[in-house]
mmCIF file of C-alpha atoms in Angstrom:
data_model
loop_
_atom_site.group_PDB
_atom_site.id
_atom_site.type_symbol
_atom_site.label_atom_id
_atom_site.label_comp_id
_atom_site.label_asym_id
_atom_site.label_seq_id
_atom_site.Cartn_x
_atom_site.Cartn_y
_atom_site.Cartn_z
ATOM 1 C CA MET A 154 85.935 128.229 85.576
ATOM 2 C CA ARG A 155 88.615 127.632 82.967
ATOM 3 C CA LEU A 156 91.607 129.379 81.471
ATOM 4 C CA GLY A 157 91.263 128.646 77.797
ATOM 5 C CA ASP A 158 93.033 131.422 75.852
ATOM 6 C CA ASP A 159 93.787 133.103 79.127
ATOM 7 C CA ALA A 160 96.677 130.702 79.818
ATOM 8 C CA THR A 161 99.926 132.295 80.162
ATOM 9 C CA GLY A 162 103.031 131.547 78.031
ATOM 10 C CA LEU A 163 104.641 129.743 81.040
ATOM 11 C CA ILE A 164 101.589 127.480 81.448
ATOM 12 C CA ASN A 165 101.609 126.686 77.719
ATOM 13 C CA GLU A 166 105.305 125.629 77.967
ATOM 14 C CA VAL A 167 104.733 123.369 80.765
ATOM 15 C CA LEU A 168 101.752 121.760 78.949
ATOM 16 C CA ALA A 169 103.941 120.937 76.072
ATOM 17 C CA GLU A 170 106.790 119.621 78.173
ATOM 18 C CA LEU A 171 104.318 117.487 80.222
ATOM 19 C CA ALA A 172 102.710 115.948 77.103
ATOM 20 C CA PHE A 173 106.246 115.118 75.529
ATOM 21 C CA LYS A 174 107.735 113.663 78.702
ATOM 22 C CA ALA A 175 104.603 111.589 79.552
ATOM 23 C CA GLY A 176 104.833 110.010 76.147
ATOM 24 C CA ARG A 177 108.575 109.171 76.862
ATOM 25 C CA LEU A 178 107.559 107.626 80.211
ATOM 26 C CA ASP A 179 104.878 105.598 78.525
ATOM 27 C CA ASN A 180 107.655 103.933 76.369
ATOM 28 C CA ALA A 181 109.995 103.328 79.398
ATOM 29 C CA LEU A 182 108.600 99.830 80.225
ATOM 30 C CA ARG A 183 106.590 97.361 78.127
ATOM 31 C CA GLY A 184 104.635 94.087 78.707
ATOM 32 C CA PRO A 185 104.592 92.408 81.985
ATOM 33 C CA LEU A 186 107.043 94.714 83.726
ATOM 34 C CA GLN A 187 104.912 97.697 82.882
ATOM 35 C CA ALA A 188 101.889 95.989 84.361
ATOM 36 C CA GLU A 189 103.914 95.141 87.540
ATOM 37 C CA ALA A 190 105.142 98.646 87.819
ATOM 38 C CA ALA A 191 101.647 100.028 87.410
ATOM 39 C CA ASP A 192 100.443 97.969 90.410
ATOM 40 C CA LEU A 193 103.263 99.315 92.471
ATOM 41 C CA VAL A 194 102.464 102.926 91.383
ATOM 42 C CA ARG A 195 98.830 102.307 92.243
ATOM 43 C CA LEU A 196 99.928 101.367 95.787
ATOM 44 C CA MET A 197 102.100 104.460 95.883
ATOM 45 C CA ASN A 198 99.182 106.690 94.786
ATOM 46 C CA CYS A 199 96.957 105.162 97.516
ATOM 47 C CA TYR A 200 99.746 105.732 100.083
ATOM 48 C CA TYR A 201 100.195 109.461 99.276
ATOM 49 C CA SER A 202 96.478 110.155 98.990
ATOM 50 C CA ASN A 203 95.903 108.751 102.346
ATOM 51 C CA LEU A 204 98.846 110.763 103.572
ATOM 52 C CA ILE A 205 97.266 114.016 102.386
ATOM 53 C CA GLU A 206 94.316 113.015 104.653
ATOM 54 C CA GLY A 207 96.562 112.587 107.519
ATOM 55 C CA HIS A 208 96.185 108.657 107.541
ATOM 56 C CA VAL A 209 99.451 107.010 107.491
ATOM 57 C CA THR A 210 99.567 103.350 106.362
ATOM 58 C CA ARG A 211 102.883 101.863 105.599
ATOM 59 C CA PRO A 212 103.362 100.538 102.033
ATOM 60 C CA ARG A 213 103.856 97.006 103.330
ATOM 61 C CA ASP A 214 100.675 97.113 105.337
ATOM 62 C CA ILE A 215 98.747 98.381 102.202
ATOM 63 C CA ALA A 216 100.342 95.500 100.165
ATOM 64 C CA ALA A 217 99.290 93.066 102.829
ATOM 65 C CA ALA A 218 95.787 94.365 102.829
ATOM 66 C CA VAL A 219 95.611 93.770 99.080
ATOM 67 C CA GLU A 220 96.502 90.225 99.633
ATOM 68 C CA GLY A 221 93.818 89.924 102.469
ATOM 69 C CA ASP A 222 96.384 89.872 105.247
ATOM 70 C CA LEU A 223 94.782 92.245 107.862
ATOM 71 C CA SER A 224 96.262 93.325 111.255
ATOM 72 C CA LYS A 225 94.562 92.138 114.440
ATOM 73 C CA ASP A 226 94.679 95.752 115.769
ATOM 74 C CA PRO A 227 91.275 97.201 114.915
ATOM 75 C CA ALA A 228 92.545 100.670 114.186
ATOM 76 C CA LYS A 229 95.288 99.477 111.988
ATOM 77 C CA ARG A 230 93.030 97.010 110.211
ATOM 78 C CA ASP A 231 90.552 99.860 109.535
ATOM 79 C CA LEU A 232 93.266 101.969 107.868
ATOM 80 C CA GLN A 233 94.348 98.873 105.844
ATOM 81 C CA LEU A 234 90.784 98.403 104.556
ATOM 82 C CA GLU A 235 90.556 102.139 103.631
ATOM 83 C CA ALA A 236 93.817 101.854 101.672
ATOM 84 C CA ARG A 237 92.668 98.626 99.953
ATOM 85 C CA ALA A 238 89.414 100.476 98.888
ATOM 86 C CA HIS A 239 91.392 103.134 97.199
ATOM 87 C CA ILE A 240 93.360 100.524 95.258
ATOM 88 C CA VAL A 241 90.219 98.627 94.306
ATOM 89 C CA VAL A 242 88.582 101.744 92.955
ATOM 90 C CA GLN A 243 91.595 103.017 91.113
ATOM 91 C CA GLU A 244 92.288 99.472 89.600
ATOM 92 C CA ALA A 245 88.648 99.457 88.270
ATOM 93 C CA LEU A 246 89.155 102.862 86.725
ATOM 94 C CA ASP A 247 92.279 101.770 84.987
ATOM 95 C CA ARG A 248 90.700 98.553 83.863
ATOM 96 C CA ARG A 249 87.665 100.532 82.435
ATOM 97 C CA PHE A 250 89.879 103.033 80.684
ATOM 98 C CA TYR A 251 91.993 100.406 78.814
ATOM 99 C CA ALA A 252 88.748 98.585 77.898
ATOM 100 C CA ASN A 253 87.374 101.974 76.545
ATOM 101 C CA GLU A 254 84.612 101.879 79.017
ATOM 102 C CA LEU A 255 85.567 104.644 81.442
ATOM 103 C CA GLY A 256 83.023 107.253 80.648
ATOM 104 C CA ASP A 257 83.198 111.093 81.403
ATOM 105 C CA PRO A 258 85.122 111.762 84.611
ATOM 106 C CA ALA A 259 83.366 115.048 85.064
ATOM 107 C CA SER A 260 79.819 113.701 84.990
ATOM 108 C CA PRO A 261 77.744 113.512 88.257
ATOM 109 C CA ASP A 262 77.046 109.876 87.717
ATOM 110 C CA PHE A 263 80.818 109.079 87.388
ATOM 111 C CA ILE A 264 81.727 111.068 90.545
ATOM 112 C CA LEU A 265 78.840 109.745 92.557
ATOM 113 C CA GLY A 266 79.997 106.174 91.458
ATOM 114 C CA LEU A 267 83.594 106.841 92.720
ATOM 115 C CA HIS A 268 82.286 107.910 96.046
ATOM 116 C CA ARG A 269 79.866 104.968 96.284
ATOM 117 C CA ASP A 270 82.394 102.383 95.342
ATOM 118 C CA PHE A 271 84.994 103.797 97.739
ATOM 119 C CA TYR A 272 82.797 103.827 100.695
ATOM 120 C CA ALA A 273 81.383 100.543 99.984
ATOM 121 C CA GLU A 274 84.740 99.000 100.687
ATOM 122 C CA VAL A 275 85.790 100.853 103.881
ATOM 123 C CA PRO A 276 84.628 100.268 107.573
ATOM 124 C CA GLU A 277 81.576 102.096 108.893
ATOM 125 C CA VAL A 278 83.617 104.215 111.095
ATOM 126 C CA PHE A 279 84.774 106.402 108.214
ATOM 127 C CA ARG A 280 81.187 107.064 107.171
ATOM 128 C CA LYS A 281 80.345 108.626 110.576
ATOM 129 C CA ILE A 282 80.465 112.514 110.481
ATOM 130 C CA GLU A 283 80.887 114.193 113.878
ATOM 131 C CA GLY A 284 80.149 117.865 114.028
ATOM 132 C CA GLU A 285 79.672 120.428 116.884
ATOM 133 C CA ALA A 286 76.037 120.627 116.390
ATOM 134 C CA CYS A 287 75.184 117.236 114.887
ATOM 135 C CA SER A 288 76.399 113.824 113.834
ATOM 136 C CA PHE A 289 75.159 111.447 111.231
ATOM 137 C CA MET A 290 76.130 108.565 109.084
ATOM 138 C CA MET A 291 77.103 109.557 105.481
ATOM 139 C CA GLU A 292 75.289 107.863 102.562
ATOM 140 C CA PRO A 293 77.859 106.509 100.002
ATOM 141 C CA GLY A 294 77.251 107.871 96.567
ATOM 142 C CA ALA A 295 75.150 110.809 97.628
ATOM 143 C CA PHE A 296 75.706 114.568 97.288
ATOM 144 C CA ARG A 297 75.335 116.979 100.296
ATOM 145 C CA SER A 298 71.496 117.624 100.404
ATOM 146 C CA GLU A 299 70.566 118.578 103.864
ATOM 147 C CA PRO A 300 71.229 121.609 106.173
ATOM 148 C CA GLN A 301 73.295 119.358 108.506
ATOM 149 C CA HIS A 302 75.564 118.567 105.613
ATOM 150 C CA ASP A 303 76.727 122.199 105.202
ATOM 151 C CA VAL A 304 80.362 122.645 106.216
ATOM 152 C CA GLN A 305 83.114 125.326 106.526
ATOM 153 C CA ILE A 306 86.720 124.474 105.580
ATOM 154 C CA GLY A 307 89.010 127.049 107.064
ATOM 155 C CA ASP A 308 87.810 130.326 105.522
ATOM 156 C CA LEU A 309 85.943 128.562 102.711
ATOM 157 C CA ILE A 310 82.188 128.165 102.913
ATOM 158 C CA PRO A 311 81.140 125.962 100.081
ATOM 159 C CA PRO A 312 77.942 126.268 98.327
ATOM 160 C CA SER A 313 75.001 125.231 100.419
ATOM 161 C CA SER A 314 73.787 121.651 100.329
ATOM 162 C CA GLU A 315 70.547 122.646 98.504
ATOM 163 C CA ARG A 316 72.707 124.100 95.651
ATOM 164 C CA VAL A 317 75.249 121.245 95.211
ATOM 165 C CA VAL A 318 73.281 119.412 92.436
ATOM 166 C CA THR A 319 73.172 122.706 90.403
ATOM 167 C CA PHE A 320 76.885 123.352 90.893
ATOM 168 C CA MET A 321 77.778 119.771 89.917
ATOM 169 C CA ALA A 322 75.518 120.118 86.787
ATOM 170 C CA ARG A 323 77.495 123.326 85.912
ATOM 171 C CA PHE A 324 80.832 121.511 86.681
ATOM 172 C CA HIS A 325 79.888 118.793 84.267
ATOM 173 C CA HIS A 326 78.886 121.364 81.553
ATOM 174 C CA VAL A 327 82.277 123.118 81.715
ATOM 175 C CA TYR A 328 84.687 120.361 82.290
ATOM 176 C CA GLY A 329 82.738 117.364 80.710
ATOM 177 C CA GLU A 330 84.006 115.719 77.572
ATOM 178 C CA LYS A 331 83.109 117.487 74.289
ATOM 179 C CA GLN A 332 83.279 116.228 70.695
ATOM 180 C CA GLY A 333 86.389 117.473 68.961
ATOM 181 C CA GLN A 334 87.923 118.703 72.117
ATOM 182 C CA SER A 335 91.805 118.932 71.682
ATOM 183 C CA PRO A 336 94.237 117.188 74.065
ATOM 184 C CA ARG A 337 95.423 120.595 75.074
ATOM 185 C CA ALA A 338 92.037 121.726 76.132
ATOM 186 C CA ARG A 339 91.484 118.595 78.097
ATOM 187 C CA LEU A 340 94.789 118.898 79.829
ATOM 188 C CA ILE A 341 94.562 122.576 80.685
ATOM 189 C CA ASP A 342 91.133 122.068 82.303
ATOM 190 C CA ILE A 343 92.307 119.372 84.729
ATOM 191 C CA PRO A 344 93.898 121.790 87.429
ATOM 192 C CA ALA A 345 90.821 124.000 87.202
ATOM 193 C CA ALA A 346 88.540 121.055 87.625
ATOM 194 C CA HIS A 347 90.492 119.636 90.491
ATOM 195 C CA HIS A 348 90.226 122.971 92.494
ATOM 196 C CA ARG A 349 86.638 123.720 91.500
ATOM 197 C CA PHE A 350 85.538 120.262 92.668
ATOM 198 C CA ALA A 351 87.315 120.787 96.074
ATOM 199 C CA TYR A 352 85.666 124.292 96.174
ATOM 200 C CA ILE A 353 82.183 122.880 95.685
ATOM 201 C CA HIS A 354 82.977 120.117 98.237
ATOM 202 C CA PRO A 355 79.956 118.076 97.005
ATOM 203 C CA PHE A 356 80.136 115.241 99.636
ATOM 204 C CA PRO A 357 79.980 115.384 103.432
ATOM 205 C CA ASP A 358 83.299 113.709 103.440
ATOM 206 C CA GLY A 359 85.695 111.854 101.044
ATOM 207 C CA ASN A 360 86.038 114.933 98.717
ATOM 208 C CA GLY A 361 89.788 114.786 98.624
ATOM 209 C CA ARG A 362 90.097 111.125 97.693
ATOM 210 C CA VAL A 363 87.258 111.233 95.160
ATOM 211 C CA GLY A 364 88.717 114.476 93.716
ATOM 212 C CA ARG A 365 92.125 112.839 93.239
ATOM 213 C CA LEU A 366 90.646 109.697 91.727
ATOM 214 C CA MET A 367 88.606 111.907 89.376
ATOM 215 C CA THR A 368 91.789 113.750 88.554
ATOM 216 C CA HIS A 369 93.623 110.438 87.826
ATOM 217 C CA ALA A 370 90.671 109.494 85.326
ATOM 218 C CA MET A 371 90.925 112.962 83.730
ATOM 219 C CA PHE A 372 94.629 112.456 83.186
ATOM 220 C CA LEU A 373 93.962 109.044 81.502
ATOM 221 C CA LYS A 374 91.441 110.480 79.223
ATOM 222 C CA ALA A 375 93.836 113.322 78.287
ATOM 223 C CA GLY A 376 96.313 110.774 77.121
ATOM 224 C CA MET A 377 98.714 111.534 80.085
ATOM 225 C CA GLY A 378 98.342 108.038 81.903
ATOM 226 C CA ALA A 379 101.746 106.939 80.687
ATOM 227 C CA GLY A 380 100.869 103.293 81.150
ATOM 228 C CA GLY A 381 100.074 103.797 84.832
ATOM 229 C CA LEU A 382 103.685 104.758 85.633
ATOM 230 C CA TRP A 383 103.157 108.023 87.550
ATOM 231 C CA SER A 384 100.835 109.483 90.084
ATOM 232 C CA ILE A 385 99.675 113.048 90.772
ATOM 233 C CA SER A 386 99.029 112.079 94.478
ATOM 234 C CA ARG A 387 102.692 111.737 95.286
ATOM 235 C CA GLY A 388 103.421 115.233 93.872
ATOM 236 C CA LEU A 389 100.407 116.894 95.741
ATOM 237 C CA ALA A 390 101.458 115.331 99.009
ATOM 238 C CA ARG A 391 105.066 116.475 98.629
ATOM 239 C CA GLY A 392 104.740 119.684 96.746
ATOM 240 C CA LEU A 393 107.539 121.313 94.747
ATOM 241 C CA LYS A 394 109.205 122.870 97.938
ATOM 242 C CA GLY A 395 107.239 121.514 100.867
ATOM 243 C CA ARG A 396 104.388 119.292 102.030
ATOM 244 C CA GLU A 397 102.057 122.272 102.861
ATOM 245 C CA GLU A 398 101.961 123.714 99.347
ATOM 246 C CA TYR A 399 98.859 121.753 98.160
ATOM 247 C CA LYS A 400 96.465 122.912 100.769
ATOM 248 C CA ALA A 401 98.021 126.441 100.710
ATOM 249 C CA HIS A 402 97.472 126.731 96.846
ATOM 250 C CA LEU A 403 93.937 125.307 97.134
ATOM 251 C CA ALA A 404 93.088 127.840 99.753
ATOM 252 C CA ALA A 405 94.735 130.719 97.650
ATOM 253 C CA THR A 406 92.695 129.689 94.735
ATOM 254 C CA ASP A 407 89.390 130.177 96.632
ATOM 255 C CA ALA A 408 90.073 133.920 96.478
ATOM 256 C CA PRO A 409 87.174 136.058 95.031
ATOM 257 C CA ARG A 410 87.775 138.124 91.934
ATOM 258 C CA GLN A 411 90.037 141.108 92.574
ATOM 259 C CA GLY A 412 88.631 143.855 90.445
ATOM 260 C CA ASP A 413 87.474 144.234 86.764
ATOM 261 C CA LEU A 414 90.674 142.994 85.323
ATOM 262 C CA ASP A 415 90.654 139.638 87.196
ATOM 263 C CA GLY A 416 88.347 137.562 85.059
ATOM 264 C CA ARG A 417 84.566 137.506 84.755
ATOM 265 C CA GLY A 418 83.547 134.973 87.280
ATOM 266 C CA ASN A 419 83.163 134.972 91.067
ATOM 267 C CA LEU A 420 86.629 133.668 91.655
ATOM 268 C CA SER A 421 89.991 135.205 90.796
ATOM 269 C CA LEU A 422 91.411 134.433 87.352
ATOM 270 C CA ARG A 423 94.938 135.281 88.521
ATOM 271 C CA ALA A 424 94.619 132.701 91.355
ATOM 272 C CA LEU A 425 93.433 130.109 88.972
ATOM 273 C CA GLN A 426 96.360 130.820 86.701
ATOM 274 C CA GLY A 427 98.768 130.473 89.620
ATOM 275 C CA PHE A 428 97.209 127.160 90.639
ATOM 276 C CA THR A 429 97.152 125.764 87.126
ATOM 277 C CA PHE A 430 100.893 126.522 86.664
ATOM 278 C CA TRP A 431 101.821 124.927 90.024
ATOM 279 C CA PHE A 432 99.677 121.885 89.598
ATOM 280 C CA LEU A 433 101.043 121.262 86.063
ATOM 281 C CA LYS A 434 104.680 121.686 87.381
ATOM 282 C CA VAL A 435 103.908 119.107 90.120
ATOM 283 C CA ALA A 436 102.624 116.733 87.342
ATOM 284 C CA LEU A 437 105.846 117.453 85.319
ATOM 285 C CA ASP A 438 108.063 116.874 88.293
ATOM 286 C CA GLN A 439 106.462 113.472 88.984
ATOM 287 C CA VAL A 440 106.736 112.305 85.401
ATOM 288 C CA GLU A 441 110.369 113.306 85.388
ATOM 289 C CA PHE A 442 111.015 111.535 88.760
ATOM 290 C CA MET A 443 109.363 108.287 87.606
ATOM 291 C CA THR A 444 111.125 108.365 84.252
ATOM 292 C CA SER A 445 114.383 108.499 86.219
ATOM 293 C CA LEU A 446 113.494 105.499 88.343
ATOM 294 C CA PHE A 447 112.243 103.349 85.441
ATOM 295 C CA ASP A 448 115.357 104.027 83.394
ATOM 296 C CA LEU A 449 116.335 100.478 82.488
ATOM 297 C CA ASP A 450 120.083 100.976 82.771
ATOM 298 C CA ASN A 451 119.968 102.305 86.242
ATOM 299 C CA PHE A 452 117.251 99.778 87.181
ATOM 300 C CA ALA A 453 119.456 96.907 86.071
ATOM 301 C CA ILE A 454 122.214 98.261 88.288
ATOM 302 C CA ARG A 455 119.923 98.454 91.340
ATOM 303 C CA LEU A 456 118.713 94.892 90.667
ATOM 304 C CA ARG A 457 122.275 93.575 90.438
ATOM 305 C CA ARG A 458 123.125 95.422 93.695
ATOM 306 C CA ILE A 459 120.357 93.590 95.597
ATOM 307 C CA VAL A 460 121.849 90.202 94.493
ATOM 308 C CA GLU A 461 125.452 91.188 95.274
ATOM 309 C CA THR A 462 124.687 92.544 98.765
ATOM 310 C CA ASN A 463 122.436 89.624 99.840
ATOM 311 C CA PRO A 464 124.534 86.800 101.429
ATOM 312 C CA ASP A 465 121.766 84.363 100.826
ATOM 313 C CA LEU A 466 121.854 84.904 97.055
ATOM 314 C CA ASP A 467 124.399 83.717 94.452
ATOM 315 C CA PRO A 468 125.835 86.846 92.838
ATOM 316 C CA ARG A 469 125.705 85.240 89.404
ATOM 317 C CA GLY A 470 121.901 85.514 89.602
ATOM 318 C CA GLY A 471 122.514 89.204 88.481
ATOM 319 C CA ALA A 472 122.965 88.019 84.902
ATOM 320 C CA ILE A 473 119.471 86.172 84.991
ATOM 321 C CA LEU A 474 117.809 89.353 86.305
ATOM 322 C CA GLU A 475 119.397 91.507 83.567
ATOM 323 C CA ALA A 476 118.348 89.147 80.789
ATOM 324 C CA VAL A 477 114.806 88.946 82.140
ATOM 325 C CA LEU A 478 114.647 92.703 82.412
ATOM 326 C CA ALA A 479 115.914 93.126 78.829
ATOM 327 C CA ARG A 480 113.369 90.613 77.351
ATOM 328 C CA GLY A 481 110.383 91.139 79.538
ATOM 329 C CA GLU A 482 110.118 87.406 80.441
ATOM 330 C CA LEU A 483 112.122 84.205 79.899
ATOM 331 C CA ALA A 484 111.355 80.478 80.000
ATOM 332 C CA ARG A 485 112.825 78.909 83.023
ATOM 333 C CA GLY A 486 115.314 76.740 81.175
ATOM 334 C CA GLU A 487 116.523 79.550 79.118
ATOM 335 C CA ALA A 488 116.888 81.764 82.268
ATOM 336 C CA ALA A 489 118.965 79.068 83.988
ATOM 337 C CA ALA A 490 121.207 78.598 80.971
ATOM 338 C CA ILE A 491 122.234 82.136 81.095
ATOM 339 C CA THR A 492 124.547 81.504 84.136
ATOM 340 C CA GLY A 493 126.588 79.091 81.932
ATOM 341 C CA LEU A 494 126.911 76.790 85.112
ATOM 342 C CA GLY A 495 124.979 73.889 83.896
ATOM 343 C CA ASP A 496 121.307 73.122 84.152
ATOM 344 C CA ARG A 497 121.243 72.040 87.906
ATOM 345 C CA MET A 498 123.152 75.029 89.240
ATOM 346 C CA GLY A 499 121.360 77.464 86.975
ATOM 347 C CA ARG A 500 117.983 76.247 88.199
ATOM 348 C CA THR A 501 119.155 76.511 91.813
ATOM 349 C CA ILE A 502 120.133 80.169 91.305
ATOM 350 C CA LEU A 503 116.851 80.751 89.497
ATOM 351 C CA SER A 504 115.095 79.306 92.474
ATOM 352 C CA GLN A 505 116.804 81.626 94.826
ATOM 353 C CA LEU A 506 115.620 84.529 92.862
ATOM 354 C CA LEU A 507 112.100 83.256 92.833
ATOM 355 C CA ALA A 508 112.145 82.567 96.679
ATOM 356 C CA ALA A 509 113.614 86.200 97.241
ATOM 357 C CA ASN A 510 110.699 87.663 95.203
ATOM 358 C CA LEU A 511 113.025 89.194 92.642
ATOM 359 C CA LEU A 512 111.444 87.120 90.032
ATOM 360 C CA THR A 513 107.874 85.846 89.716
ATOM 361 C CA SER A 514 105.829 83.541 87.496
ATOM 362 C CA GLU A 515 102.171 82.971 86.821
ATOM 363 C CA THR A 516 102.559 79.036 87.220
ATOM 364 C CA PRO A 517 105.196 76.824 88.855
ATOM 365 C CA LYS A 518 106.574 75.897 85.501
ATOM 366 C CA GLY A 519 105.797 79.062 83.508
ATOM 367 C CA PRO A 520 108.134 81.795 82.263
ATOM 368 C CA VAL A 521 109.573 84.165 84.908
ATOM 369 C CA ARG A 522 109.528 87.966 84.908
ATOM 370 C CA ILE A 523 110.872 90.765 87.219
ATOM 371 C CA ALA A 524 108.829 90.959 90.439
ATOM 372 C CA LEU A 525 108.434 94.402 92.078
ATOM 373 C CA ALA A 526 107.807 93.222 95.710
ATOM 374 C CA THR A 527 107.337 95.810 98.285
ATOM 375 C CA GLU A 528 110.149 94.355 100.377
ATOM 376 C CA HIS A 529 112.646 95.465 97.727
ATOM 377 C CA VAL A 530 111.006 98.932 96.996
ATOM 378 C CA ASP A 531 113.461 101.019 98.957
ATOM 379 C CA GLN A 532 116.492 99.478 97.023
ATOM 380 C CA LEU A 533 114.824 99.334 93.614
ATOM 381 C CA PHE A 534 113.068 102.763 93.775
ATOM 382 C CA PRO A 535 114.926 105.129 96.189
ATOM 383 C CA ARG A 536 112.635 107.852 97.516
ATOM 384 C CA LEU A 537 109.418 106.375 96.036
ATOM 385 C CA PHE A 538 108.007 106.254 99.599
ATOM 386 C CA TYR A 539 110.230 108.820 101.098
ATOM 387 C CA GLU A 540 107.933 109.812 103.917
ATOM 388 C CA ALA A 541 107.616 106.123 105.011
#
């Protein structure tokens, strides 16, 4: 169920690089801008997690749902509500983590809570399970427990419903938090826990989303959260070479032990090593990608380019944006004065930037900070939502 000392040298190298670069990403942004960016990454995480499930909801529609702006089309509205549920649950996870109240992500209570909280927010249509022999309404926050809950996913036949509770207790025993556990031990267990959770398939439905939210929480507890500036779901949805990698690697890691030299459990140790290496490489790839996006020098260039290419904006507003970016936030009078054009003209340019959602403020007269509105995402963060 875990690699421990059986981790290869290549895995150990990726572990060390991931820890180092996640620390650098955590220092890329600070203060209000980091919080703004974390909100955007949360939306991105939701988008890609849904994409893995075959549910395509455009980033702007997800952002609209968060604001309560729902489509009149019932099917589209249902997908918006599903996406909003993901964001609500992840936001609660992040808030609890920073309040030191998150708990143990591998515990049955934690996992049941994720499932319950997610399905409490989604339309009833997503709780209806249709099978060849039966159909039923899934109970939010309840493991599989009846014969009708038994499933087969491709070639995989997960543990029977009557054994799920026992398997999840074992899952917690192996992957749960332990006093004195090193950061390396926590981190190397995350890919294994991610696969073994999918293998157990403890719920009739929703295992993918709950598993990815659990994994997000595990990265937080392992010190790899990087201020909320990266997401594993984007990497899993896109892979390193193609979009089918994630499901292919999950299926390959279901393989039984291949002889006496392939570990001591029921499942293949070599397959787990391969999945762990791939999974950590995906995480590293995403940390590196997000670090490049949040590089302040390049980010400043992209901000200025938006102003310079928009005929409705005074190009001198770029100086205000760069100053706000460098300092985190600025008083309105100070921001207007940066243009050197006098108070009235400076405030006019500032108003343009606020109206264009390039700047935002908590109050009509309060200090301004950079806004990361979804309407500017493609220009500010190229390839963030590549599939959209």
